[in-house]
C-alpha cells in the first residue's frame, strides 16, 4: 500500500508500520540484478516512504578525466535532461555536499553560494523537488565513489518538520544500500568492459601496495617481461600513462 | 559524422540495444512491470561514463520527457529507433 503523499511527514513516520514497510523495500535492493530492477525498487521505496521524487546518483569526481556519473531516476525525467544538457555536475551544491559530508540533512541547510548553484536548485524545484532530503553515502578506503540520494516533495517544508529525525535514518539506509549495489555493479561492469582478468586485478593490487616488478613476478609466477607486457596492456585499457597512476585509478574506481 | 543507429533485439536478455554509429550514445530498453525502462550510456573522458535509467508507463510520458532532450535533434534516427523500441516494449 502506498503512503498518501499529501500526509505530513510526522503522520507518516508516526504510523507504527511505516519503518517496517520502508525497510522491507530497502532490503530488496540487494537482490536486484540490473539497474532497471534497482530502479523498480527505488520507485517502490519512495512510494512507501511517502515522497514524490527520488534520484540516486553514484559518482566519481575527477580533474577533467575519468569522471563518472550514474543516475537512477524515480523523478521527472525532464529534470535529468536539462541538468545533463548543462553538465551541472561541478556546480551542483548537493553533489558537493555529499562528497564532503556524511550526514543526511534537509537540502535547505546546504547553501548555494554561486549563481550556477542557485540555477541548479531552481531547476530541481521547477521539476518537483521543493523540499528535499539529501542522504550521502561514502566508501571506505581508496575507492572514491560517492553516492547521493535526493528525496523530494512538492510540499514546501515537508522535510523541515517533525518526523525528520526518524525519516533521515531510513533515507540513509536506502542510500547506503543503493550505493553498495552500484559500487559492486560498476566494478563488475568495468571488469567486463575492460576484459580484466584475475591476474590483472592482482597485479594492480600489488602495484597499489608498492610491490615492484620483481616481487610481482615472483607472486604471480610470471617473467618480468610478461609483467611489463601486461602493464602495457593495462595502461592502455585504463587510459593511464604509467603503472602507478593506473593502479591508483583502479583503486579509485573500486577495482582493487 | 554519421548519426545512424543500430538496433539489436533481445540482446543479452534485454529487449533492445540501440547505439549511434559514432559510439557517442547508446540505449538499452527493458520491459518491466507495466513500464519500459530506458538505460542510456555516454562515455566520458578516460574510462568515465555518464548514464541514467528511467522508466515510462506510457508512450505519451516518453514523448513528454524527450521533448526536453537535445538527443532527438542531434541524433534523429537514433531517437526514432528508441521511440519505436519503447512503443513495442509498452505494447507487450
mmCIF file of C-alpha atoms in Angstrom:
data_model
loop_
_atom_site.group_PDB
_atom_site.id
_atom_site.type_symbol
_atom_site.label_atom_id
_atom_site.label_comp_id
_atom_site.label_asym_id
_atom_site.label_seq_id
_atom_site.Cartn_x
_atom_site.Cartn_y
_atom_site.Cartn_z
ATOM 1 C CA UNK A 1 0.000 0.000 0.000
ATOM 2 C CA UNK A 2 1.414 3.393 -0.998
ATOM 3 C CA UNK A 3 1.599 6.144 1.579
ATOM 4 C CA UNK A 4 -0.541 9.161 0.770
ATOM 5 C CA UNK A 5 1.960 11.720 -0.497
ATOM 6 C CA UNK A 6 -0.158 14.529 0.969
ATOM 7 C CA UNK A 7 0.217 13.204 4.507
ATOM 8 C CA UNK A 8 2.632 15.131 6.698
ATOM 9 C CA UNK A 9 5.997 13.596 7.443
ATOM 10 C CA UNK A 10 5.128 13.443 11.113
ATOM 11 C CA UNK A 11 1.951 11.466 10.418
ATOM 12 C CA UNK A 12 3.798 9.145 8.040
ATOM 13 C CA UNK A 13 6.579 8.178 10.418
ATOM 14 C CA UNK A 14 4.113 8.061 13.302
ATOM 15 C CA UNK A 15 2.431 5.040 11.760
ATOM 16 C CA UNK A 16 3.810 2.043 13.675
ATOM 17 C CA UNK A 17 4.141 0.032 10.472
ATOM 18 C CA UNK A 18 5.912 2.740 8.493
ATOM 19 C CA UNK A 19 9.521 1.897 9.306
ATOM 20 C CA UNK A 20 8.956 -1.833 8.767
ATOM 21 C CA UNK A 21 7.378 -1.273 5.359
ATOM 22 C CA UNK A 22 10.193 1.026 4.276
ATOM 23 C CA UNK A 23 12.900 -1.331 5.497
ATOM 24 C CA UNK A 24 11.336 -4.246 3.631
ATOM 25 C CA UNK A 25 11.605 -2.271 0.397
ATOM 26 C CA UNK A 26 15.175 -1.219 1.155
ATOM 27 C CA UNK A 27 16.097 -4.859 1.736
ATOM 28 C CA UNK A 28 15.065 -5.658 -1.849
ATOM 29 C CA UNK A 29 17.920 -3.587 -3.298
ATOM 30 C CA UNK A 30 20.473 -6.325 -2.711
ATOM 31 C CA UNK A 31 18.519 -8.862 -4.754
ATOM 32 C CA UNK A 32 18.327 -6.676 -7.874
ATOM 33 C CA UNK A 33 20.459 -7.937 -10.754
ATOM 34 C CA UNK A 34 20.275 -4.966 -13.101
ATOM 35 C CA UNK A 35 19.881 -1.178 -12.992
ATOM 36 C CA UNK A 36 16.223 -1.285 -14.138
ATOM 37 C CA UNK A 37 15.398 -3.691 -11.309
ATOM 38 C CA UNK A 38 17.107 -1.408 -8.792
ATOM 39 C CA UNK A 39 15.060 1.454 -10.212
ATOM 40 C CA UNK A 40 11.893 -0.573 -9.657
ATOM 41 C CA UNK A 41 12.872 -0.928 -6.017
ATOM 42 C CA UNK A 42 13.634 2.808 -5.752
ATOM 43 C CA UNK A 43 10.166 3.606 -7.129
ATOM 44 C CA UNK A 44 8.555 1.238 -4.634
ATOM 45 C CA UNK A 45 10.620 2.593 -1.743
ATOM 46 C CA UNK A 46 9.803 6.233 -2.471
ATOM 47 C CA UNK A 47 6.089 5.404 -2.691
ATOM 48 C CA UNK A 48 6.129 3.632 0.665
ATOM 49 C CA UNK A 49 8.200 6.451 2.170
ATOM 50 C CA UNK A 50 5.581 8.947 1.045
ATOM 51 C CA UNK A 51 7.787 11.099 -1.180
ATOM 52 C CA UNK A 52 7.119 12.107 -4.757
ATOM 53 C CA UNK A 53 10.589 12.202 -6.279
ATOM 54 C CA UNK A 54 13.738 10.155 -5.806
ATOM 55 C CA UNK A 55 17.065 10.453 -7.556
ATOM 56 C CA UNK A 56 20.118 8.413 -6.736
ATOM 57 C CA UNK A 57 23.493 9.369 -8.191
ATOM 58 C CA UNK A 58 26.583 7.236 -7.925
ATOM 59 C CA UNK A 59 29.567 9.321 -8.951
ATOM 60 C CA UNK A 60 33.290 9.732 -9.127
ATOM 61 C CA UNK A 61 34.563 13.247 -9.471
ATOM 62 C CA UNK A 62 37.902 13.866 -11.046
ATOM 63 C CA UNK A 63 40.043 16.518 -12.597
ATOM 64 C CA UNK A 64 38.652 16.525 -16.141
ATOM 65 C CA UNK A 65 39.262 12.819 -16.665
ATOM 66 C CA UNK A 66 37.810 9.533 -15.545
ATOM 67 C CA UNK A 67 34.715 11.159 -14.061
ATOM 68 C CA UNK A 68 31.643 9.011 -13.801
ATOM 69 C CA UNK A 69 28.012 9.845 -13.061
ATOM 70 C CA UNK A 70 25.338 7.153 -12.874
ATOM 71 C CA UNK A 71 21.750 8.304 -12.280
ATOM 72 C CA UNK A 72 18.732 6.319 -11.171
ATOM 73 C CA UNK A 73 15.647 8.397 -11.751
ATOM 74 C CA UNK A 74 12.331 7.904 -9.962
ATOM 75 C CA UNK A 75 11.577 11.551 -10.703
ATOM 76 C CA UNK A 76 10.581 13.837 -13.555
ATOM 77 C CA UNK A 77 12.903 12.814 -16.427
ATOM 78 C CA UNK A 78 12.827 16.320 -17.888
ATOM 79 C CA UNK A 79 14.883 17.487 -14.916
ATOM 80 C CA UNK A 80 17.570 14.963 -15.839
ATOM 81 C CA UNK A 81 17.718 16.010 -19.490
ATOM 82 C CA UNK A 82 18.078 19.691 -18.666
ATOM 83 C CA UNK A 83 20.566 19.004 -15.894
ATOM 84 C CA UNK A 84 22.725 16.886 -18.170
ATOM 85 C CA UNK A 85 22.446 19.344 -21.052
ATOM 86 C CA UNK A 86 24.142 21.919 -18.831
ATOM 87 C CA UNK A 87 26.519 19.313 -17.350
ATOM 88 C CA UNK A 88 25.960 20.855 -13.948
ATOM 89 C CA UNK A 89 27.790 18.180 -12.003
ATOM 90 C CA UNK A 90 30.552 20.551 -10.997
ATOM 91 C CA UNK A 91 28.072 23.236 -9.884
ATOM 92 C CA UNK A 92 25.670 21.009 -8.008
ATOM 93 C CA UNK A 93 25.726 22.001 -4.311
ATOM 94 C CA UNK A 94 24.068 18.732 -3.308
ATOM 95 C CA UNK A 95 26.734 16.595 -5.009
ATOM 96 C CA UNK A 96 29.405 18.768 -3.463
ATOM 97 C CA UNK A 97 27.859 18.357 -0.028
ATOM 98 C CA UNK A 98 27.599 14.562 -0.411
ATOM 99 C CA UNK A 99 31.275 14.431 -1.446
ATOM 100 C CA UNK A 100 32.349 16.095 1.768
ATOM 101 C CA UNK A 101 29.835 15.275 4.476
ATOM 102 C CA UNK A 102 28.225 12.039 5.688
ATOM 103 C CA UNK A 103 25.123 13.426 7.401
ATOM 104 C CA UNK A 104 21.620 13.086 5.975
ATOM 105 C CA UNK A 105 20.067 16.550 6.058
ATOM 106 C CA UNK A 106 17.418 18.789 4.584
ATOM 107 C CA UNK A 107 18.721 20.347 1.380
ATOM 108 C CA UNK A 108 17.605 23.748 2.648
ATOM 109 C CA UNK A 109 20.592 23.580 5.031
ATOM 110 C CA UNK A 110 23.023 23.401 2.108
ATOM 111 C CA UNK A 111 23.965 26.889 0.958
ATOM 112 C CA UNK A 112 24.038 27.876 -2.706
ATOM 113 C CA UNK A 113 26.752 30.485 -2.965
ATOM 114 C CA UNK A 114 27.143 30.954 -6.724
ATOM 115 C CA UNK A 115 24.716 31.866 -9.478
ATOM 116 C CA UNK A 116 25.156 28.464 -11.106
ATOM 117 C CA UNK A 117 24.483 26.656 -7.846
ATOM 118 C CA UNK A 118 21.264 28.658 -7.462
ATOM 119 C CA UNK A 119 20.289 27.756 -11.016
ATOM 120 C CA UNK A 120 20.834 24.066 -10.267
ATOM 121 C CA UNK A 121 18.499 24.319 -7.271
ATOM 122 C CA UNK A 122 15.932 26.336 -9.200
ATOM 123 C CA UNK A 123 15.834 23.633 -11.870
ATOM 124 C CA UNK A 124 15.230 20.960 -9.248
ATOM 125 C CA UNK A 125 12.411 22.972 -7.707
ATOM 126 C CA UNK A 126 10.829 23.554 -11.123
ATOM 127 C CA UNK A 127 10.522 19.773 -11.501
ATOM 128 C CA UNK A 128 9.009 19.000 -8.126
ATOM 129 C CA UNK A 129 11.936 18.987 -5.712
ATOM 130 C CA UNK A 130 10.632 21.786 -3.486
ATOM 131 C CA UNK A 131 11.511 20.253 -0.133
ATOM 132 C CA UNK A 132 14.411 17.809 -0.392
ATOM 133 C CA UNK A 133 16.224 15.342 1.828
ATOM 134 C CA UNK A 134 19.860 14.647 0.905
ATOM 135 C CA UNK A 135 21.366 11.337 2.051
ATOM 136 C CA UNK A 136 25.063 10.884 1.194
ATOM 137 C CA UNK A 137 26.780 7.507 1.041
ATOM 138 C CA UNK A 138 30.563 7.291 1.024
ATOM 139 C CA UNK A 139 33.025 4.467 0.626
ATOM 140 C CA UNK A 140 35.878 3.441 2.865
ATOM 141 C CA UNK A 141 39.401 3.009 1.538
ATOM 142 C CA UNK A 142 40.819 4.163 -1.775
ATOM 143 C CA UNK A 143 37.537 3.849 -3.659
ATOM 144 C CA UNK A 144 36.437 7.401 -4.301
ATOM 145 C CA UNK A 145 32.943 6.592 -5.457
ATOM 146 C CA UNK A 146 30.252 8.573 -3.638
ATOM 147 C CA UNK A 147 26.517 8.100 -3.590
ATOM 148 C CA UNK A 148 23.823 10.679 -3.085
ATOM 149 C CA UNK A 149 20.112 10.058 -2.654
ATOM 150 C CA UNK A 150 17.806 13.042 -3.101
ATOM 151 C CA UNK A 151 14.221 12.537 -1.964
ATOM 152 C CA UNK A 152 11.854 15.295 -2.970
ATOM 153 C CA UNK A 153 8.416 16.587 -2.145
ATOM 154 C CA UNK A 154 6.349 19.267 -3.855
ATOM 155 C CA UNK A 155 5.201 20.429 -0.402
ATOM 156 C CA UNK A 156 7.331 23.271 0.915
ATOM 157 C CA UNK A 157 8.712 22.477 4.357
ATOM 158 C CA UNK A 158 7.786 18.796 4.098
ATOM 159 C CA UNK A 159 11.125 17.571 5.423
ATOM 160 C CA UNK A 160 11.808 20.622 7.595
ATOM 161 C CA UNK A 161 9.328 19.326 10.118
ATOM 162 C CA UNK A 162 8.724 16.940 12.918
ATOM 163 C CA UNK A 163 9.334 13.368 11.854
ATOM 164 C CA UNK A 164 12.574 14.097 10.024
ATOM 165 C CA UNK A 165 14.657 12.572 12.818
ATOM 166 C CA UNK A 166 13.302 9.092 12.069
ATOM 167 C CA UNK A 167 12.908 9.642 8.343
ATOM 168 C CA UNK A 168 16.560 10.552 7.849
ATOM 169 C CA UNK A 169 17.659 7.222 9.305
ATOM 170 C CA UNK A 170 15.581 5.356 6.735
ATOM 171 C CA UNK A 171 16.774 7.631 3.931
ATOM 172 C CA UNK A 172 20.363 6.957 4.912
ATOM 173 C CA UNK A 173 19.752 3.206 4.946
ATOM 174 C CA UNK A 174 18.304 3.355 1.441
ATOM 175 C CA UNK A 175 21.190 5.491 0.206
ATOM 176 C CA UNK A 176 23.776 3.115 1.646
ATOM 177 C CA UNK A 177 22.096 0.089 0.086
ATOM 178 C CA UNK A 178 21.897 1.766 -3.315
ATOM 179 C CA UNK A 179 25.496 2.906 -3.051
ATOM 180 C CA UNK A 180 26.701 -0.573 -2.148
ATOM 181 C CA UNK A 181 24.794 -2.028 -5.074
ATOM 182 C CA UNK A 182 26.162 0.478 -7.565
ATOM 183 C CA UNK A 183 29.713 0.055 -6.342
ATOM 184 C CA UNK A 184 29.561 -3.693 -6.927
ATOM 185 C CA UNK A 185 27.775 -3.306 -10.246
ATOM 186 C CA UNK A 186 30.182 -0.666 -11.551
ATOM 187 C CA UNK A 187 33.116 -2.836 -10.594
ATOM 188 C CA UNK A 188 31.812 -5.903 -12.398
ATOM 189 C CA UNK A 189 30.798 -3.791 -15.392
ATOM 190 C CA UNK A 190 34.276 -2.285 -15.678
ATOM 191 C CA UNK A 191 35.969 -5.652 -15.311
ATOM 192 C CA UNK A 192 33.770 -6.994 -18.090
ATOM 193 C CA UNK A 193 34.129 -3.959 -20.387
ATOM 194 C CA UNK A 194 37.895 -3.713 -19.945
ATOM 195 C CA UNK A 195 38.290 -7.518 -20.037
ATOM 196 C CA UNK A 196 40.366 -7.594 -16.881
ATOM 197 C CA UNK A 197 41.496 -10.992 -15.678
ATOM 198 C CA UNK A 198 42.088 -12.098 -12.103
ATOM 199 C CA UNK A 199 45.832 -11.774 -12.713
ATOM 200 C CA UNK A 200 45.307 -8.223 -13.979
ATOM 201 C CA UNK A 201 43.499 -7.336 -10.757
ATOM 202 C CA UNK A 202 46.165 -8.993 -8.628
ATOM 203 C CA UNK A 203 48.884 -7.105 -10.478
ATOM 204 C CA UNK A 204 47.061 -3.814 -9.982
ATOM 205 C CA UNK A 205 46.654 -4.551 -6.307
ATOM 206 C CA UNK A 206 50.326 -5.467 -5.902
ATOM 207 C CA UNK A 207 51.405 -2.233 -7.563
ATOM 208 C CA UNK A 208 48.998 -0.224 -5.420
ATOM 209 C CA UNK A 209 50.543 -1.778 -2.333
ATOM 210 C CA UNK A 210 54.053 -0.903 -3.507
ATOM 211 C CA UNK A 211 55.306 -4.233 -4.853
ATOM 212 C CA UNK A 212 57.688 -3.776 -7.769
ATOM 213 C CA UNK A 213 58.012 -5.836 -10.944
ATOM 214 C CA UNK A 214 60.363 -8.414 -9.415
ATOM 215 C CA UNK A 215 58.084 -9.085 -6.448
ATOM 216 C CA UNK A 216 55.016 -9.204 -8.688
ATOM 217 C CA UNK A 217 56.675 -11.688 -10.999
ATOM 218 C CA UNK A 218 57.513 -13.957 -8.014
ATOM 219 C CA UNK A 219 53.994 -13.795 -6.626
ATOM 220 C CA UNK A 220 52.261 -14.241 -9.972
ATOM 221 C CA UNK A 221 54.681 -16.862 -11.295
ATOM 222 C CA UNK A 222 55.369 -14.842 -14.432
ATOM 223 C CA UNK A 223 58.527 -13.472 -16.027
ATOM 224 C CA UNK A 224 59.368 -9.785 -15.622
ATOM 225 C CA UNK A 225 58.989 -9.385 -19.385
ATOM 226 C CA UNK A 226 55.486 -10.820 -19.127
ATOM 227 C CA UNK A 227 54.695 -8.450 -16.248
ATOM 228 C CA UNK A 228 55.947 -5.475 -18.295
ATOM 229 C CA UNK A 229 53.829 -6.565 -21.235
ATOM 230 C CA UNK A 230 50.775 -6.919 -19.011
ATOM 231 C CA UNK A 231 51.348 -3.396 -17.714
ATOM 232 C CA UNK A 232 51.430 -2.010 -21.231
ATOM 233 C CA UNK A 233 48.013 -3.555 -21.842
ATOM 234 C CA UNK A 234 46.619 -2.357 -18.511
ATOM 235 C CA UNK A 235 47.866 1.191 -19.030
ATOM 236 C CA UNK A 236 46.211 1.240 -22.439
ATOM 237 C CA UNK A 237 42.947 -0.215 -21.147
ATOM 238 C CA UNK A 238 42.641 2.256 -18.289
ATOM 239 C CA UNK A 239 43.918 5.189 -20.341
ATOM 240 C CA UNK A 240 46.725 5.953 -17.931
ATOM 241 C CA UNK A 241 50.347 6.651 -18.862
ATOM 242 C CA UNK A 242 52.185 4.551 -16.290
ATOM 243 C CA UNK A 243 51.633 1.757 -13.815
ATOM 244 C CA UNK A 244 51.480 3.795 -10.617
ATOM 245 C CA UNK A 245 48.736 6.062 -11.899
ATOM 246 C CA UNK A 246 46.981 3.051 -13.448
ATOM 247 C CA UNK A 247 46.941 1.284 -10.093
ATOM 248 C CA UNK A 248 45.668 4.438 -8.358
ATOM 249 C CA UNK A 249 42.917 4.758 -10.946
ATOM 250 C CA UNK A 250 41.948 1.129 -10.425
ATOM 251 C CA UNK A 251 41.722 1.790 -6.683
ATOM 252 C CA UNK A 252 39.744 4.979 -7.249
ATOM 253 C CA UNK A 253 37.210 3.008 -9.279
ATOM 254 C CA UNK A 254 36.971 0.240 -6.709
ATOM 255 C CA UNK A 255 38.517 -2.387 -8.983
ATOM 256 C CA UNK A 256 41.035 -3.349 -6.273
ATOM 257 C CA UNK B 1 29.741 12.497 -38.522
ATOM 258 C CA UNK B 2 27.183 9.813 -39.118
ATOM 259 C CA UNK B 3 24.461 9.528 -36.525
ATOM 260 C CA UNK B 4 22.804 6.381 -37.762
ATOM 261 C CA UNK B 5 21.509 3.831 -35.321
ATOM 262 C CA UNK B 6 21.996 0.109 -34.850
ATOM 263 C CA UNK B 7 19.359 -1.981 -33.171
ATOM 264 C CA UNK B 8 19.908 -5.376 -31.646
ATOM 265 C CA UNK B 9 16.758 -7.008 -30.415
ATOM 266 C CA UNK B 10 16.794 -9.287 -27.373
ATOM 267 C CA UNK B 11 20.490 -8.762 -26.750
ATOM 268 C CA UNK B 12 21.674 -10.464 -23.566
ATOM 269 C CA UNK B 13 18.178 -10.890 -22.141
ATOM 270 C CA UNK B 14 17.257 -7.244 -22.646
ATOM 271 C CA UNK B 15 14.575 -6.190 -25.085
ATOM 272 C CA UNK B 16 16.603 -3.828 -27.246
ATOM 273 C CA UNK B 17 20.083 -2.421 -27.565
ATOM 274 C CA UNK B 18 20.446 0.722 -29.665
ATOM 275 C CA UNK B 19 23.533 2.771 -30.344
ATOM 276 C CA UNK B 20 24.763 5.517 -32.605
ATOM 277 C CA UNK B 21 27.448 4.618 -35.096
ATOM 278 C CA UNK B 22 29.799 7.223 -33.665
ATOM 279 C CA UNK B 23 29.666 5.452 -30.293
ATOM 280 C CA UNK B 24 28.685 8.647 -28.524
ATOM 281 C CA UNK B 25 25.437 7.363 -27.121
ATOM 282 C CA UNK B 26 23.720 4.040 -26.579
ATOM 283 C CA UNK B 27 20.488 2.783 -25.079
ATOM 284 C CA UNK B 28 19.251 -0.397 -23.513
ATOM 285 C CA UNK B 29 15.494 -0.755 -23.394
ATOM 286 C CA UNK B 30 13.990 -3.217 -20.946
ATOM 287 C CA UNK B 31 10.476 -4.366 -20.290
ATOM 288 C CA UNK B 32 9.371 -4.038 -16.683
ATOM 289 C CA UNK B 33 6.093 -4.425 -14.848
ATOM 290 C CA UNK B 34 3.762 -2.097 -16.768
ATOM 291 C CA UNK B 35 6.656 0.097 -17.864
ATOM 292 C CA UNK B 36 9.509 0.454 -20.318
ATOM 293 C CA UNK B 37 12.920 1.039 -18.731
ATOM 294 C CA UNK B 38 15.425 3.073 -20.715
ATOM 295 C CA UNK B 39 19.085 2.937 -19.754
ATOM 296 C CA UNK B 40 21.264 5.489 -21.524
ATOM 297 C CA UNK B 41 25.060 5.465 -21.690
ATOM 298 C CA UNK B 42 27.546 8.053 -22.856
ATOM 299 C CA UNK B 43 31.288 7.598 -22.477
ATOM 300 C CA UNK B 44 33.181 10.403 -20.738
ATOM 301 C CA UNK B 45 36.924 11.036 -20.781
ATOM 302 C CA UNK B 46 39.119 8.045 -19.995
ATOM 303 C CA UNK B 47 37.097 5.183 -18.541
ATOM 304 C CA UNK B 48 34.437 7.540 -17.236
ATOM 305 C CA UNK B 49 30.786 7.080 -18.010
ATOM 306 C CA UNK B 50 27.569 9.054 -17.837
ATOM 307 C CA UNK B 51 24.402 7.011 -17.584
ATOM 308 C CA UNK B 52 20.862 7.267 -16.430
ATOM 309 C CA UNK B 53 17.998 4.842 -16.008
ATOM 310 C CA UNK B 54 14.406 5.983 -16.159
ATOM 311 C CA UNK B 55 11.085 4.372 -16.807
ATOM 312 C CA UNK B 56 7.935 5.224 -18.727
ATOM 313 C CA UNK B 57 4.500 3.717 -18.221
ATOM 314 C CA UNK B 58 3.096 5.191 -21.437
ATOM 315 C CA UNK B 59 4.388 6.420 -24.772
ATOM 316 C CA UNK B 60 2.925 9.840 -24.002
ATOM 317 C CA UNK B 61 5.166 10.066 -20.935
ATOM 318 C CA UNK B 62 8.170 9.167 -23.094
ATOM 319 C CA UNK B 63 7.271 11.810 -25.688
ATOM 320 C CA UNK B 64 6.770 14.445 -22.987
ATOM 321 C CA UNK B 65 10.131 13.684 -21.433
ATOM 322 C CA UNK B 66 12.101 13.537 -24.650
ATOM 323 C CA UNK B 67 10.790 16.913 -25.776
ATOM 324 C CA UNK B 68 13.400 18.216 -23.337
ATOM 325 C CA UNK B 69 16.259 16.097 -24.649
ATOM 326 C CA UNK B 70 18.585 17.532 -27.273
ATOM 327 C CA UNK B 71 19.428 13.997 -28.349
ATOM 328 C CA UNK B 72 16.282 13.797 -30.513
ATOM 329 C CA UNK B 73 17.610 16.649 -32.663
ATOM 330 C CA UNK B 74 21.264 15.665 -32.713
ATOM 331 C CA UNK B 75 20.515 12.008 -33.420
ATOM 332 C CA UNK B 76 17.096 11.923 -35.139
ATOM 333 C CA UNK B 77 17.427 8.380 -36.490
ATOM 334 C CA UNK B 78 18.577 7.087 -33.127
ATOM 335 C CA UNK B 79 15.670 8.845 -31.441
ATOM 336 C CA UNK B 80 13.256 7.297 -33.928
ATOM 337 C CA UNK B 81 14.673 3.829 -33.216
ATOM 338 C CA UNK B 82 14.457 4.467 -29.483
ATOM 339 C CA UNK B 83 10.846 5.610 -29.642
ATOM 340 C CA UNK B 84 9.867 2.617 -31.741
ATOM 341 C CA UNK B 85 11.563 0.247 -29.301
ATOM 342 C CA UNK B 86 9.851 1.849 -26.308
ATOM 343 C CA UNK B 87 6.489 1.656 -28.083
ATOM 344 C CA UNK B 88 6.982 -2.027 -28.860
ATOM 345 C CA UNK B 89 8.038 -2.821 -25.300
ATOM 346 C CA UNK B 90 4.998 -0.998 -23.897
ATOM 347 C CA UNK B 91 2.691 -2.936 -26.191
ATOM 348 C CA UNK B 92 3.861 -6.345 -24.934
#
